[in-house]
mmCIF file of C-alpha atoms in Angstrom:
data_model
loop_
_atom_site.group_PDB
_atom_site.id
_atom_site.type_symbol
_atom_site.label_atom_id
_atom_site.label_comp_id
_atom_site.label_asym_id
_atom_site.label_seq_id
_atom_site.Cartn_x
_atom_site.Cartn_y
_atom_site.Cartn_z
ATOM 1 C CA UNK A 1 115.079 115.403 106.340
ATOM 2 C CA UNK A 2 117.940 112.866 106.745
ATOM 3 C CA UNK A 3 119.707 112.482 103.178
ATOM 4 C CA UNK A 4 122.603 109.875 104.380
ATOM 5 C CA UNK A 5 122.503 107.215 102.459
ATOM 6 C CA UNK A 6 121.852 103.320 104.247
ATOM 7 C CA UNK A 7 122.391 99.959 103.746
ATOM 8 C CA UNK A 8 118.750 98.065 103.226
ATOM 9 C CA UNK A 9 117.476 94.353 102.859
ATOM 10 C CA UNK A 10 114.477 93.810 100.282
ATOM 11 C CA UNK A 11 112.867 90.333 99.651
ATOM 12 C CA UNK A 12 109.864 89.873 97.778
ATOM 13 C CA UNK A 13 108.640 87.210 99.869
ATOM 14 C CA UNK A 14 104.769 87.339 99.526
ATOM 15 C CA UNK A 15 104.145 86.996 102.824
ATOM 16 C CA UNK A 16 106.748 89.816 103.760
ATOM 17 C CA UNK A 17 107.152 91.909 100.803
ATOM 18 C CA UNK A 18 106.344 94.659 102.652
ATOM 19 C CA UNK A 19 109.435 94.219 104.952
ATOM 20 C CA UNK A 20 112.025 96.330 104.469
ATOM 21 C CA UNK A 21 114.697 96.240 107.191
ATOM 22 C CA UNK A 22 117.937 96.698 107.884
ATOM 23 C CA UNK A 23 119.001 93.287 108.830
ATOM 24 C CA UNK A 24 120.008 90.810 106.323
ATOM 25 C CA UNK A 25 118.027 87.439 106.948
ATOM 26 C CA UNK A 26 120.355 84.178 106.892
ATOM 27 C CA UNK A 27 118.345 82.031 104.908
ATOM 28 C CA UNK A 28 119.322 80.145 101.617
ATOM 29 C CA UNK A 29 116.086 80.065 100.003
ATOM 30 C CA UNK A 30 115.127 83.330 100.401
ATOM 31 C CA UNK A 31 116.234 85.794 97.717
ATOM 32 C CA UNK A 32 117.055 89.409 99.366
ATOM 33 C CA UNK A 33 118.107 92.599 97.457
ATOM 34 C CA UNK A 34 120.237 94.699 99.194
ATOM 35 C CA UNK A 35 119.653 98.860 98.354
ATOM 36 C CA UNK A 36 121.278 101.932 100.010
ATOM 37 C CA UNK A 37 118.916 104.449 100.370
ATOM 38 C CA UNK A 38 117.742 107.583 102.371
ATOM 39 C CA UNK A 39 114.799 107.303 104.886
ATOM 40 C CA UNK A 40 112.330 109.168 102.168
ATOM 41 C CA UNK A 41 113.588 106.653 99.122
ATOM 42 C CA UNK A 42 112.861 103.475 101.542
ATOM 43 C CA UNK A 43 109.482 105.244 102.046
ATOM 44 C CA UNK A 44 108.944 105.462 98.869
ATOM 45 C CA UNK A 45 109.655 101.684 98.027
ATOM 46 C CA UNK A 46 107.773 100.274 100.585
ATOM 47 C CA UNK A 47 105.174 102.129 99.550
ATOM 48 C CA UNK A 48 104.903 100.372 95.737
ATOM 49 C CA UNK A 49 105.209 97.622 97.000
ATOM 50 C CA UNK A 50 102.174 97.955 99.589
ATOM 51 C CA UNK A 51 100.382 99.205 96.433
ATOM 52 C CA UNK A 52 101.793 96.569 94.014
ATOM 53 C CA UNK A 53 100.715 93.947 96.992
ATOM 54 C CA UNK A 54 97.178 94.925 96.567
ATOM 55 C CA UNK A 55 96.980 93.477 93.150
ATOM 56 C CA UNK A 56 98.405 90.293 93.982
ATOM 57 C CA UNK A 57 95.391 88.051 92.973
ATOM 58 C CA UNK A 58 95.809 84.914 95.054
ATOM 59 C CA UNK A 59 96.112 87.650 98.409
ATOM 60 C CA UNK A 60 93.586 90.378 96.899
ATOM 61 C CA UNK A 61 91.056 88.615 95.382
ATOM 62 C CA UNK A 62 90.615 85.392 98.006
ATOM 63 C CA UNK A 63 87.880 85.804 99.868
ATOM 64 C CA UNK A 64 86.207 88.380 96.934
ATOM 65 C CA UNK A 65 85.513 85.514 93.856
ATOM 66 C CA UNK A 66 87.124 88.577 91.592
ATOM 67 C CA UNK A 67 89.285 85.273 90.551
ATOM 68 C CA UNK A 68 86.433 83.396 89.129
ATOM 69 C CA UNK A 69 86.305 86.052 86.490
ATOM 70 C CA UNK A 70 88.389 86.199 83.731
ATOM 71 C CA UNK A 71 88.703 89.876 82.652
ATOM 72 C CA UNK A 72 89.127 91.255 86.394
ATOM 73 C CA UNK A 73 91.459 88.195 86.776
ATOM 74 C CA UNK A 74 93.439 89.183 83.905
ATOM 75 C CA UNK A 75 93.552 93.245 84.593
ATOM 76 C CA UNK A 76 94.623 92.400 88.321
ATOM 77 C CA UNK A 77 97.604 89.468 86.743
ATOM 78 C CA UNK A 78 98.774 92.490 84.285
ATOM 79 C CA UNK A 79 98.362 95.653 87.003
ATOM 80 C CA UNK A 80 100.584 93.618 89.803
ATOM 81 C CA UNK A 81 103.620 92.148 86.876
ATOM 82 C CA UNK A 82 103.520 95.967 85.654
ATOM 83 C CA UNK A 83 103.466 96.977 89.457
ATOM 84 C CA UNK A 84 106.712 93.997 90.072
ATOM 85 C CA UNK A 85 108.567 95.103 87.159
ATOM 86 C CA UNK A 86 108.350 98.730 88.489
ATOM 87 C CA UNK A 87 109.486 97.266 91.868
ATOM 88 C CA UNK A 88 112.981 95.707 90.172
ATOM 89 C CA UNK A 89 113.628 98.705 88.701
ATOM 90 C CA UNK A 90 113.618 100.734 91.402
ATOM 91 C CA UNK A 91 115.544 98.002 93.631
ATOM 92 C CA UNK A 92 118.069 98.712 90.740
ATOM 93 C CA UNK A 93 118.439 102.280 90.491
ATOM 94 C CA UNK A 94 118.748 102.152 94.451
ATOM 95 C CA UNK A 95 120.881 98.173 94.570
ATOM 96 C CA UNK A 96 124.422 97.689 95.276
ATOM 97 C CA UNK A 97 126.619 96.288 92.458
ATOM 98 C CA UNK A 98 125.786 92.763 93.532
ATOM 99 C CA UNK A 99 121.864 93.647 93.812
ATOM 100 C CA UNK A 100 121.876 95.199 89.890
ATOM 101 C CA UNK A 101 123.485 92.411 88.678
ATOM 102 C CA UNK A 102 120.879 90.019 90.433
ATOM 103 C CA UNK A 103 118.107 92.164 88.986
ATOM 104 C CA UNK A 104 119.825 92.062 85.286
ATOM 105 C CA UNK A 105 119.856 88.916 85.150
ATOM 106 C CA UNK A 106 115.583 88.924 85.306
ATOM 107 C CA UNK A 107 115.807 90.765 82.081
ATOM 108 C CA UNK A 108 112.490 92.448 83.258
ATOM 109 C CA UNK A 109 110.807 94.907 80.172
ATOM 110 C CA UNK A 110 108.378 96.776 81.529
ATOM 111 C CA UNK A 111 105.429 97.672 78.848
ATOM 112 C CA UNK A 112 105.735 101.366 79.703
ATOM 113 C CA UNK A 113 109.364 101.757 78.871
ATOM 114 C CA UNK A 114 111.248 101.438 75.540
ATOM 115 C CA UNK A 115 114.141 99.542 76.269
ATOM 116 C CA UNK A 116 114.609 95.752 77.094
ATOM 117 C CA UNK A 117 115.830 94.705 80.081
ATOM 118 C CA UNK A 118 117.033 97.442 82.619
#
């Protein structure tokens, strides 16, 4: 397996969050995270957020009526912002200087971790 190390462009985009690629996109209102990471690590990425994606209500839930009720509604808001906050943090520990300083600045706390921020 190929350890080297590339330059990557994440957006969270819900239409594209998926989209990991190796082409930065020249647009002004769209916020993109740049990571270096091996193959596997990219894998691994795009694969939370495909799983993270699954619990985004307004996409998930549409066409289900989940939304109409309140305790699946809530567990679903709660399972994707723990899933998003796990997202940032990984798009830290993998960002360039400019991308952790972008993701700082959320001041994200994940429930499952002790300390504030990242």
């Amino acid at each position: 397996m190929d350890n080297q190390k590339q330059l990557y462009y994440v957006n969270l985009n819900p239409i594209s969050m998926d989209n990991i690629s190796l082409t930065e996109v020249d647009d002004g209102q769209l916020i993109e995270y740049e990571i270096s990471a091996t193959e596997a690590e990219k894998e691994q990425l795009e694969s939370l957020i495909r799983e993270v994606h699954k619990h985004d209500v307004e996409l998930g839930n549409l066409l289900s009526f989940k939304h109409f009720d309140d305790l699946t509604a809530d567990a679903d808001k709660d399972e994707f912002q723990t899933g998003m906050n796990d997202i940032y943090e990984e798009i830290y520990r993998l960002g360039t200087d400019e991308t952790k300083q972008k993701v700082s600045e959320i001041h994200l706390q994940n429930e499952d971790d002790n300390t504030p921020g990242l």
